[in-house]
mmCIF file with all atom_site columns, C-alpha atoms in Angstrom:
data_model
loop_
_atom_site.group_PDB
_atom_site.id
_atom_site.type_symbol
_atom_site.label_atom_id
_atom_site.label_alt_id
_atom_site.label_comp_id
_atom_site.label_asym_id
_atom_site.label_entity_id
_atom_site.label_seq_id
_atom_site.pdbx_PDB_ins_code
_atom_site.Cartn_x
_atom_site.Cartn_y
_atom_site.Cartn_z
_atom_site.occupancy
_atom_site.B_iso_or_equiv
_atom_site.pdbx_formal_charge
_atom_site.auth_seq_id
_atom_site.auth_comp_id
_atom_site.auth_asym_id
_atom_site.auth_atom_id
_atom_site.pdbx_PDB_model_num
ATOM 1   C CA . UNK P 1 1   ? 0.227   -0.030  0.047  1.00 0.00 ? 24  UNK P CA 1
ATOM 2   C CA . UNK P 1 2   ? 1.303   3.452   -0.989 1.00 0.00 ? 25  UNK P CA 1
ATOM 3   C CA . UNK P 1 3   ? 0.491   5.562   1.804  1.00 0.00 ? 26  UNK P CA 1
ATOM 4   C CA . UNK P 1 4   ? 1.795   8.866   0.551  1.00 0.00 ? 27  UNK P CA 1
ATOM 5   C CA . UNK P 1 5   ? -0.907  8.142   -2.288 1.00 0.00 ? 28  UNK P CA 1
ATOM 6   C CA . UNK P 1 6   ? -3.500  7.002   0.088  1.00 0.00 ? 29  UNK P CA 1
ATOM 7   C CA . UNK P 1 7   ? -3.159  10.138  2.716  1.00 0.00 ? 30  UNK P CA 1
ATOM 8   C CA . UNK P 1 8   ? -3.106  12.292  -0.489 1.00 0.00 ? 31  UNK P CA 1
ATOM 9   C CA . UNK P 1 9   ? -6.695  10.912  -1.468 1.00 0.00 ? 32  UNK P CA 1
ATOM 10  C CA . UNK P 1 10  ? -7.736  11.119  2.381  1.00 0.00 ? 33  UNK P CA 1
ATOM 11  C CA . UNK P 1 11  ? -7.090  14.725  2.110  1.00 0.00 ? 34  UNK P CA 1
ATOM 12  C CA . UNK P 1 12  ? -8.793  15.573  -1.141 1.00 0.00 ? 35  UNK P CA 1
ATOM 13  C CA . UNK P 1 13  ? -11.770 13.098  -1.309 1.00 0.00 ? 36  UNK P CA 1
ATOM 14  C CA . UNK P 1 14  ? -14.975 14.660  -2.341 1.00 0.00 ? 37  UNK P CA 1
ATOM 15  C CA . UNK P 1 15  ? -16.765 14.163  0.806  1.00 0.00 ? 38  UNK P CA 1
ATOM 16  C CA . UNK P 1 16  ? -20.383 13.747  1.687  1.00 0.00 ? 39  UNK P CA 1
ATOM 17  C CA . UNK P 1 17  ? -21.356 15.785  4.784  1.00 0.00 ? 40  UNK P CA 1
ATOM 18  C CA . UNK P 1 18  ? -24.449 14.404  6.263  1.00 0.00 ? 41  UNK P CA 1
ATOM 19  C CA . UNK P 1 19  ? -26.841 16.918  8.292  1.00 0.00 ? 42  UNK P CA 1
ATOM 20  C CA . UNK P 1 20  ? -26.580 14.552  11.474 1.00 0.00 ? 43  UNK P CA 1
ATOM 21  C CA . UNK P 1 21  ? -23.626 15.368  13.379 1.00 0.00 ? 44  UNK P CA 1
ATOM 22  C CA . UNK P 1 22  ? -21.803 17.041  10.301 1.00 0.00 ? 45  UNK P CA 1
ATOM 23  C CA . UNK P 1 23  ? -20.520 13.561  9.520  1.00 0.00 ? 46  UNK P CA 1
ATOM 24  C CA . UNK P 1 24  ? -18.364 13.359  6.415  1.00 0.00 ? 47  UNK P CA 1
ATOM 25  C CA . UNK P 1 25  ? -17.510 10.318  4.488  1.00 0.00 ? 48  UNK P CA 1
ATOM 26  C CA . UNK P 1 26  ? -16.545 9.040   0.938  1.00 0.00 ? 49  UNK P CA 1
ATOM 27  C CA . UNK P 1 27  ? -17.094 5.771   -0.413 1.00 0.00 ? 50  UNK P CA 1
ATOM 28  C CA . UNK P 1 28  ? -16.164 4.475   -3.654 1.00 0.00 ? 51  UNK P CA 1
ATOM 29  C CA . UNK P 1 29  ? -15.923 0.798   -5.232 1.00 0.00 ? 52  UNK P CA 1
ATOM 30  C CA . UNK P 1 30  ? -13.056 0.317   -7.679 1.00 0.00 ? 53  UNK P CA 1
ATOM 31  C CA . UNK P 1 31  ? -13.858 -2.941  -8.971 1.00 0.00 ? 54  UNK P CA 1
ATOM 32  C CA . UNK P 1 32  ? -13.930 -5.461  -6.348 1.00 0.00 ? 55  UNK P CA 1
ATOM 33  C CA . UNK P 1 33  ? -12.188 -2.868  -3.841 1.00 0.00 ? 56  UNK P CA 1
ATOM 34  C CA . UNK P 1 34  ? -14.284 -0.734  -1.746 1.00 0.00 ? 57  UNK P CA 1
ATOM 35  C CA . UNK P 1 35  ? -12.565 2.431   -0.528 1.00 0.00 ? 58  UNK P CA 1
ATOM 36  C CA . UNK P 1 36  ? -14.090 4.275   2.571  1.00 0.00 ? 59  UNK P CA 1
ATOM 37  C CA . UNK P 1 37  ? -12.687 7.838   3.487  1.00 0.00 ? 60  UNK P CA 1
ATOM 38  C CA . UNK P 1 38  ? -13.314 9.891   6.320  1.00 0.00 ? 61  UNK P CA 1
ATOM 39  C CA . UNK P 1 39  ? -12.606 13.678  6.839  1.00 0.00 ? 62  UNK P CA 1
ATOM 40  C CA . UNK P 1 40  ? -10.800 15.287  9.349  1.00 0.00 ? 63  UNK P CA 1
ATOM 41  C CA . UNK P 1 41  ? -12.239 18.233  11.887 1.00 0.00 ? 64  UNK P CA 1
ATOM 42  C CA . UNK P 1 42  ? -13.937 20.714  9.530  1.00 0.00 ? 65  UNK P CA 1
ATOM 43  C CA . UNK P 1 43  ? -16.242 22.593  11.631 1.00 0.00 ? 66  UNK P CA 1
ATOM 44  C CA . UNK P 1 44  ? -17.609 23.292  15.721 1.00 0.00 ? 67  UNK P CA 1
ATOM 45  C CA . UNK P 1 45  ? -19.964 20.113  15.741 1.00 0.00 ? 68  UNK P CA 1
ATOM 46  C CA . UNK P 1 46  ? -16.751 17.982  14.807 1.00 0.00 ? 69  UNK P CA 1
ATOM 47  C CA . UNK P 1 47  ? -14.328 19.881  17.606 1.00 0.00 ? 70  UNK P CA 1
ATOM 48  C CA . UNK P 1 48  ? -17.668 19.416  19.988 1.00 0.00 ? 71  UNK P CA 1
ATOM 49  C CA . UNK P 1 49  ? -17.981 15.276  19.508 1.00 0.00 ? 72  UNK P CA 1
ATOM 50  C CA . UNK P 1 50  ? -13.897 15.310  19.477 1.00 0.00 ? 73  UNK P CA 1
ATOM 51  C CA . UNK P 1 51  ? -13.820 16.515  23.022 1.00 0.00 ? 74  UNK P CA 1
ATOM 52  C CA . UNK P 1 52  ? -16.939 14.325  24.400 1.00 0.00 ? 75  UNK P CA 1
ATOM 53  C CA . UNK P 1 53  ? -14.689 11.751  25.265 1.00 0.00 ? 76  UNK P CA 1
ATOM 54  C CA . UNK P 1 54  ? -16.248 9.875   28.119 1.00 0.00 ? 77  UNK P CA 1
ATOM 55  C CA . UNK P 1 55  ? -16.495 6.329   27.349 1.00 0.00 ? 78  UNK P CA 1
ATOM 56  C CA . UNK P 1 56  ? -19.667 4.852   26.084 1.00 0.00 ? 79  UNK P CA 1
ATOM 57  C CA . UNK P 1 57  ? -20.711 0.946   25.544 1.00 0.00 ? 80  UNK P CA 1
ATOM 58  C CA . UNK P 1 58  ? -20.391 0.342   21.641 1.00 0.00 ? 81  UNK P CA 1
ATOM 59  C CA . UNK P 1 59  ? -22.672 -2.628  21.522 1.00 0.00 ? 82  UNK P CA 1
ATOM 60  C CA . UNK P 1 60  ? -25.440 -3.659  23.995 1.00 0.00 ? 83  UNK P CA 1
ATOM 61  C CA . UNK P 1 61  ? -24.319 -7.492  23.199 1.00 0.00 ? 84  UNK P CA 1
ATOM 62  C CA . UNK P 1 62  ? -22.105 -10.125 24.803 1.00 0.00 ? 85  UNK P CA 1
ATOM 63  C CA . UNK P 1 63  ? -18.636 -9.195  24.395 1.00 0.00 ? 86  UNK P CA 1
ATOM 64  C CA . UNK P 1 64  ? -19.539 -5.549  25.259 1.00 0.00 ? 87  UNK P CA 1
ATOM 65  C CA . UNK P 1 65  ? -16.582 -2.777  24.671 1.00 0.00 ? 88  UNK P CA 1
ATOM 66  C CA . UNK P 1 66  ? -16.331 1.003   25.365 1.00 0.00 ? 89  UNK P CA 1
ATOM 67  C CA . UNK P 1 67  ? -15.176 3.799   23.173 1.00 0.00 ? 90  UNK P CA 1
ATOM 68  C CA . UNK P 1 68  ? -14.882 7.608   22.926 1.00 0.00 ? 91  UNK P CA 1
ATOM 69  C CA . UNK P 1 69  ? -18.574 8.768   23.271 1.00 0.00 ? 92  UNK P CA 1
ATOM 70  C CA . UNK P 1 70  ? -18.462 11.759  20.559 1.00 0.00 ? 93  UNK P CA 1
ATOM 71  C CA . UNK P 1 71  ? -16.540 9.635   17.462 1.00 0.00 ? 94  UNK P CA 1
ATOM 72  C CA . UNK P 1 72  ? -19.350 6.689   18.112 1.00 0.00 ? 95  UNK P CA 1
ATOM 73  C CA . UNK P 1 73  ? -22.441 9.481   17.699 1.00 0.00 ? 96  UNK P CA 1
ATOM 74  C CA . UNK P 1 74  ? -20.411 10.589  14.541 1.00 0.00 ? 97  UNK P CA 1
ATOM 75  C CA . UNK P 1 75  ? -19.753 7.028   13.084 1.00 0.00 ? 98  UNK P CA 1
ATOM 76  C CA . UNK P 1 76  ? -23.295 5.528   13.970 1.00 0.00 ? 99  UNK P CA 1
ATOM 77  C CA . UNK P 1 77  ? -24.687 8.639   11.723 1.00 0.00 ? 100 UNK P CA 1
ATOM 78  C CA . UNK P 1 78  ? -22.665 7.532   8.838  1.00 0.00 ? 101 UNK P CA 1
ATOM 79  C CA . UNK P 1 79  ? -23.212 3.511   9.447  1.00 0.00 ? 102 UNK P CA 1
ATOM 80  C CA . UNK P 1 80  ? -26.312 3.177   7.581  1.00 0.00 ? 103 UNK P CA 1
ATOM 81  C CA . UNK P 1 81  ? -24.595 5.292   4.575  1.00 0.00 ? 104 UNK P CA 1
ATOM 82  C CA . UNK P 1 82  ? -21.884 2.955   4.204  1.00 0.00 ? 105 UNK P CA 1
ATOM 83  C CA . UNK P 1 83  ? -23.895 -0.452  5.096  1.00 0.00 ? 106 UNK P CA 1
ATOM 84  C CA . UNK P 1 84  ? -24.828 -1.138  1.242  1.00 0.00 ? 107 UNK P CA 1
ATOM 85  C CA . UNK P 1 85  ? -21.211 -0.550  0.189  1.00 0.00 ? 108 UNK P CA 1
ATOM 86  C CA . UNK P 1 86  ? -20.143 -2.793  2.959  1.00 0.00 ? 109 UNK P CA 1
ATOM 87  C CA . UNK P 1 87  ? -22.384 -5.852  2.284  1.00 0.00 ? 110 UNK P CA 1
ATOM 88  C CA . UNK P 1 88  ? -22.153 -5.621  -1.549 1.00 0.00 ? 111 UNK P CA 1
ATOM 89  C CA . UNK P 1 89  ? -20.929 -9.307  -2.129 1.00 0.00 ? 112 UNK P CA 1
ATOM 90  C CA . UNK P 1 90  ? -19.369 -8.204  -5.327 1.00 0.00 ? 113 UNK P CA 1
ATOM 91  C CA . UNK P 1 91  ? -16.667 -6.462  -2.667 1.00 0.00 ? 114 UNK P CA 1
ATOM 92  C CA . UNK P 1 92  ? -14.117 -8.603  -2.204 1.00 0.00 ? 115 UNK P CA 1
ATOM 93  C CA . UNK P 1 93  ? -11.625 -6.278  -0.499 1.00 0.00 ? 116 UNK P CA 1
ATOM 94  C CA . UNK P 1 94  ? -11.925 -3.239  1.509  1.00 0.00 ? 117 UNK P CA 1
ATOM 95  C CA . UNK P 1 95  ? -9.324  -0.153  2.125  1.00 0.00 ? 118 UNK P CA 1
ATOM 96  C CA . UNK P 1 96  ? -10.283 2.369   4.944  1.00 0.00 ? 119 UNK P CA 1
ATOM 97  C CA . UNK P 1 97  ? -8.690  5.647   5.553  1.00 0.00 ? 120 UNK P CA 1
ATOM 98  C CA . UNK P 1 98  ? -8.894  8.686   7.724  1.00 0.00 ? 121 UNK P CA 1
ATOM 99  C CA . UNK P 1 99  ? -7.191  11.401  9.220  1.00 0.00 ? 122 UNK P CA 1
ATOM 100 C CA . UNK P 1 100 ? -7.334  12.904  12.608 1.00 0.00 ? 123 UNK P CA 1
ATOM 101 C CA . UNK P 1 101 ? -10.974 12.924  13.465 1.00 0.00 ? 124 UNK P CA 1
ATOM 102 C CA . UNK P 1 102 ? -11.779 10.719  10.353 1.00 0.00 ? 125 UNK P CA 1
ATOM 103 C CA . UNK P 1 103 ? -8.901  8.390   11.584 1.00 0.00 ? 126 UNK P CA 1
ATOM 104 C CA . UNK P 1 104 ? -11.048 7.675   14.782 1.00 0.00 ? 127 UNK P CA 1
ATOM 105 C CA . UNK P 1 105 ? -14.130 7.341   12.461 1.00 0.00 ? 128 UNK P CA 1
ATOM 106 C CA . UNK P 1 106 ? -11.777 4.960   10.275 1.00 0.00 ? 129 UNK P CA 1
ATOM 107 C CA . UNK P 1 107 ? -11.107 2.591   13.150 1.00 0.00 ? 130 UNK P CA 1
ATOM 108 C CA . UNK P 1 108 ? -14.748 2.169   13.813 1.00 0.00 ? 131 UNK P CA 1
ATOM 109 C CA . UNK P 1 109 ? -15.177 1.307   10.203 1.00 0.00 ? 132 UNK P CA 1
ATOM 110 C CA . UNK P 1 110 ? -12.407 -1.445  10.418 1.00 0.00 ? 133 UNK P CA 1
ATOM 111 C CA . UNK P 1 111 ? -14.278 -2.939  13.277 1.00 0.00 ? 134 UNK P CA 1
ATOM 112 C CA . UNK P 1 112 ? -17.869 -2.795  11.402 1.00 0.00 ? 135 UNK P CA 1
ATOM 113 C CA . UNK P 1 113 ? -16.558 -4.229  8.333  1.00 0.00 ? 136 UNK P CA 1
ATOM 114 C CA . UNK P 1 114 ? -14.711 -7.054  9.773  1.00 0.00 ? 137 UNK P CA 1
ATOM 115 C CA . UNK P 1 115 ? -17.715 -7.778  11.845 1.00 0.00 ? 138 UNK P CA 1
ATOM 116 C CA . UNK P 1 116 ? -19.913 -7.495  9.181  1.00 0.00 ? 139 UNK P CA 1
ATOM 117 C CA . UNK P 1 117 ? -18.081 -9.181  6.471  1.00 0.00 ? 140 UNK P CA 1
ATOM 118 C CA . UNK P 1 118 ? -15.924 -11.961 8.225  1.00 0.00 ? 141 UNK P CA 1
ATOM 119 C CA . UNK P 1 119 ? -15.540 -13.519 4.481  1.00 0.00 ? 142 UNK P CA 1
ATOM 120 C CA . UNK P 1 120 ? -13.008 -10.849 3.712  1.00 0.00 ? 143 UNK P CA 1
ATOM 121 C CA . UNK P 1 121 ? -11.206 -11.144 7.058  1.00 0.00 ? 144 UNK P CA 1
ATOM 122 C CA . UNK P 1 122 ? -7.484  -10.665 6.066  1.00 0.00 ? 145 UNK P CA 1
ATOM 123 C CA . UNK P 1 123 ? -8.908  -8.380  3.089  1.00 0.00 ? 146 UNK P CA 1
ATOM 124 C CA . UNK P 1 124 ? -10.091 -5.492  5.236  1.00 0.00 ? 147 UNK P CA 1
ATOM 125 C CA . UNK P 1 125 ? -7.313  -3.037  5.516  1.00 0.00 ? 148 UNK P CA 1
ATOM 126 C CA . UNK P 1 126 ? -7.579  0.276   7.771  1.00 0.00 ? 149 UNK P CA 1
ATOM 127 C CA . UNK P 1 127 ? -5.242  3.400   8.142  1.00 0.00 ? 150 UNK P CA 1
ATOM 128 C CA . UNK P 1 128 ? -5.878  6.145   10.720 1.00 0.00 ? 151 UNK P CA 1
ATOM 129 C CA . UNK P 1 129 ? -3.430  9.219   9.733  1.00 0.00 ? 152 UNK P CA 1
ATOM 130 C CA . UNK P 1 130 ? -3.118  11.142  13.354 1.00 0.00 ? 153 UNK P CA 1
ATOM 131 C CA . UNK P 1 131 ? -5.412  8.901   14.823 1.00 0.00 ? 154 UNK P CA 1
ATOM 132 C CA . UNK P 1 132 ? -6.392  9.386   18.275 1.00 0.00 ? 155 UNK P CA 1
ATOM 133 C CA . UNK P 1 133 ? -7.219  6.777   21.009 1.00 0.00 ? 156 UNK P CA 1
ATOM 134 C CA . UNK P 1 134 ? -10.505 5.669   20.579 1.00 0.00 ? 157 UNK P CA 1
ATOM 135 C CA . UNK P 1 135 ? -11.114 2.517   22.639 1.00 0.00 ? 158 UNK P CA 1
ATOM 136 C CA . UNK P 1 136 ? -11.662 2.302   26.627 1.00 0.00 ? 159 UNK P CA 1
ATOM 137 C CA . UNK P 1 137 ? -10.852 -0.430  28.745 1.00 0.00 ? 160 UNK P CA 1
ATOM 138 C CA . UNK P 1 138 ? -10.610 -4.045  28.709 1.00 0.00 ? 161 UNK P CA 1
ATOM 139 C CA . UNK P 1 139 ? -11.655 -6.000  25.478 1.00 0.00 ? 162 UNK P CA 1
ATOM 140 C CA . UNK P 1 140 ? -11.870 -9.637  24.583 1.00 0.00 ? 163 UNK P CA 1
ATOM 141 C CA . UNK P 1 141 ? -9.555  -11.454 22.343 1.00 0.00 ? 164 UNK P CA 1
ATOM 142 C CA . UNK P 1 142 ? -12.470 -12.047 19.790 1.00 0.00 ? 165 UNK P CA 1
ATOM 143 C CA . UNK P 1 143 ? -13.310 -8.266  19.664 1.00 0.00 ? 166 UNK P CA 1
ATOM 144 C CA . UNK P 1 144 ? -9.553  -7.178  19.502 1.00 0.00 ? 167 UNK P CA 1
ATOM 145 C CA . UNK P 1 145 ? -8.807  -9.331  16.459 1.00 0.00 ? 168 UNK P CA 1
ATOM 146 C CA . UNK P 1 146 ? -11.435 -7.177  14.428 1.00 0.00 ? 169 UNK P CA 1
ATOM 147 C CA . UNK P 1 147 ? -8.640  -4.557  14.649 1.00 0.00 ? 170 UNK P CA 1
ATOM 148 C CA . UNK P 1 148 ? -5.390  -6.706  13.644 1.00 0.00 ? 171 UNK P CA 1
ATOM 149 C CA . UNK P 1 149 ? -5.644  -5.067  10.206 1.00 0.00 ? 172 UNK P CA 1
ATOM 150 C CA . UNK P 1 150 ? -5.599  -1.555  11.307 1.00 0.00 ? 173 UNK P CA 1
ATOM 151 C CA . UNK P 1 151 ? -2.545  0.764   11.449 1.00 0.00 ? 174 UNK P CA 1
ATOM 152 C CA . UNK P 1 152 ? -2.416  3.918   13.278 1.00 0.00 ? 175 UNK P CA 1
ATOM 153 C CA . UNK P 1 153 ? 0.072   6.175   11.567 1.00 0.00 ? 176 UNK P CA 1
ATOM 154 C CA . UNK P 1 154 ? 2.010   8.445   13.880 1.00 0.00 ? 177 UNK P CA 1
ATOM 155 C CA . UNK P 1 155 ? 4.303   11.525  12.753 1.00 0.00 ? 178 UNK P CA 1
ATOM 156 C CA . UNK P 1 156 ? 7.052   12.262  15.083 1.00 0.00 ? 179 UNK P CA 1
ATOM 157 C CA . UNK P 1 157 ? 5.530   13.596  18.313 1.00 0.00 ? 180 UNK P CA 1
ATOM 158 C CA . UNK P 1 158 ? 1.849   14.094  16.965 1.00 0.00 ? 181 UNK P CA 1
ATOM 159 C CA . UNK P 1 159 ? 0.009   15.115  20.029 1.00 0.00 ? 182 UNK P CA 1
ATOM 160 C CA . UNK P 1 160 ? -3.824  13.837  18.818 1.00 0.00 ? 183 UNK P CA 1
ATOM 161 C CA . UNK P 1 161 ? -2.298  10.395  18.619 1.00 0.00 ? 184 UNK P CA 1
ATOM 162 C CA . UNK P 1 162 ? -1.437  10.648  22.412 1.00 0.00 ? 185 UNK P CA 1
ATOM 163 C CA . UNK P 1 163 ? -5.096  11.777  23.288 1.00 0.00 ? 186 UNK P CA 1
ATOM 164 C CA . UNK P 1 164 ? -7.107  10.942  25.185 1.00 0.00 ? 187 UNK P CA 1
ATOM 165 C CA . UNK P 1 165 ? -4.619  10.292  27.699 1.00 0.00 ? 188 UNK P CA 1
ATOM 166 C CA . UNK P 1 166 ? -3.544  6.689   28.525 1.00 0.00 ? 189 UNK P CA 1
ATOM 167 C CA . UNK P 1 167 ? -4.268  7.680   32.066 1.00 0.00 ? 190 UNK P CA 1
ATOM 168 C CA . UNK P 1 168 ? -8.004  7.880   31.562 1.00 0.00 ? 191 UNK P CA 1
ATOM 169 C CA . UNK P 1 169 ? -7.990  4.468   30.428 1.00 0.00 ? 192 UNK P CA 1
ATOM 170 C CA . UNK P 1 170 ? -7.899  5.088   26.552 1.00 0.00 ? 193 UNK P CA 1
ATOM 171 C CA . UNK P 1 171 ? -5.693  3.005   24.128 1.00 0.00 ? 194 UNK P CA 1
ATOM 172 C CA . UNK P 1 172 ? -4.806  2.709   20.705 1.00 0.00 ? 195 UNK P CA 1
ATOM 173 C CA . UNK P 1 173 ? -5.737  -0.683  18.581 1.00 0.00 ? 196 UNK P CA 1
ATOM 174 C CA . UNK P 1 174 ? -3.946  -2.517  15.849 1.00 0.00 ? 197 UNK P CA 1
ATOM 175 C CA . UNK P 1 175 ? -0.617  -1.592  14.897 1.00 0.00 ? 198 UNK P CA 1
ATOM 176 C CA . UNK P 1 176 ? 1.338   1.837   15.191 1.00 0.00 ? 199 UNK P CA 1
ATOM 177 C CA . UNK P 1 177 ? 3.751   2.891   12.320 1.00 0.00 ? 200 UNK P CA 1
ATOM 178 C CA . UNK P 1 178 ? 6.210   5.683   13.172 1.00 0.00 ? 201 UNK P CA 1
ATOM 179 C CA . UNK P 1 179 ? 7.060   7.809   10.481 1.00 0.00 ? 202 UNK P CA 1
ATOM 180 C CA . UNK P 1 180 ? 9.390   10.980  10.689 1.00 0.00 ? 203 UNK P CA 1
ATOM 181 C CA . UNK P 1 181 ? 12.875  11.499  11.628 1.00 0.00 ? 204 UNK P CA 1
ATOM 182 C CA . UNK P 1 182 ? 13.751  12.408  15.347 1.00 0.00 ? 205 UNK P CA 1
ATOM 183 C CA . UNK P 1 183 ? 12.140  15.016  16.978 1.00 0.00 ? 206 UNK P CA 1
ATOM 184 C CA . UNK P 1 184 ? 12.034  17.437  13.985 1.00 0.00 ? 207 UNK P CA 1
ATOM 185 C CA . UNK P 1 185 ? 8.622   18.804  14.781 1.00 0.00 ? 208 UNK P CA 1
ATOM 186 C CA . UNK P 1 186 ? 6.782   20.030  17.999 1.00 0.00 ? 209 UNK P CA 1
ATOM 187 C CA . UNK P 1 187 ? 3.693   18.237  19.046 1.00 0.00 ? 210 UNK P CA 1
ATOM 188 C CA . UNK P 1 188 ? 1.357   20.440  17.177 1.00 0.00 ? 211 UNK P CA 1
ATOM 189 C CA . UNK P 1 189 ? 3.351   20.766  13.957 1.00 0.00 ? 212 UNK P CA 1
ATOM 190 C CA . UNK P 1 190 ? 3.534   17.159  14.034 1.00 0.00 ? 213 UNK P CA 1
ATOM 191 C CA . UNK P 1 191 ? 0.054   16.704  13.195 1.00 0.00 ? 214 UNK P CA 1
ATOM 192 C CA . UNK P 1 192 ? 0.073   19.360  10.280 1.00 0.00 ? 215 UNK P CA 1
ATOM 193 C CA . UNK P 1 193 ? -1.189  17.592  7.103  1.00 0.00 ? 216 UNK P CA 1
ATOM 194 C CA . UNK P 1 194 ? 1.783   19.170  5.172  1.00 0.00 ? 217 UNK P CA 1
ATOM 195 C CA . UNK P 1 195 ? 4.414   17.363  7.274  1.00 0.00 ? 218 UNK P CA 1
ATOM 196 C CA . UNK P 1 196 ? 2.769   13.954  7.181  1.00 0.00 ? 219 UNK P CA 1
ATOM 197 C CA . UNK P 1 197 ? 2.874   14.227  3.382  1.00 0.00 ? 220 UNK P CA 1
ATOM 198 C CA . UNK P 1 198 ? 6.521   15.169  3.626  1.00 0.00 ? 221 UNK P CA 1
ATOM 199 C CA . UNK P 1 199 ? 7.720   12.478  5.979  1.00 0.00 ? 222 UNK P CA 1
ATOM 200 C CA . UNK P 1 200 ? 5.357   9.881   3.861  1.00 0.00 ? 223 UNK P CA 1
ATOM 201 C CA . UNK P 1 201 ? 6.666   11.192  0.556  1.00 0.00 ? 224 UNK P CA 1
ATOM 202 C CA . UNK P 1 202 ? 10.465  10.348  2.047  1.00 0.00 ? 225 UNK P CA 1
ATOM 203 C CA . UNK P 1 203 ? 9.317   6.757   3.157  1.00 0.00 ? 226 UNK P CA 1
ATOM 204 C CA . UNK P 1 204 ? 8.340   5.820   -0.043 1.00 0.00 ? 227 UNK P CA 1
#
């Protein structure tokens, strides 16, 4: 996977913005591959949801697990709109990508796709560029396995990837890919899209 190209497309996708929770996504089918993109914060509603971080149960079912309440609210607005794409049996591979706020939604989309399309396990891959922590507390092995194909991409000291703090019980899922050399950017500058592009270009 060329991460530079994927991130560039994530930044420039023709997003659909829903009225409910100002949720933004883009879904496109390319042959047998479904690509799902989720947009960064683009307004006051997004920031309100970003900061609404008390944990909430994801599903009322066996194997209960907890996530950031604000991100869950936004993803639930998007879910019915991506469901027909995900459930299309002509889809044989799924690629998911998001940046910042959108990276958190991409993580939830990863779990959603694996849960609903177990026939595609091993062919669902997600990438969260500058991804905040989304999952809270303990989780069963069965649920944890749904995140195996997800990669958190962290540039240098990106502050967003360290929020919400571990001390509050939040943690990353999947793998973490570190990009960037040393400590060349500050915590805020490490999160800027142009610096992600610069370091991804160098890593190609």
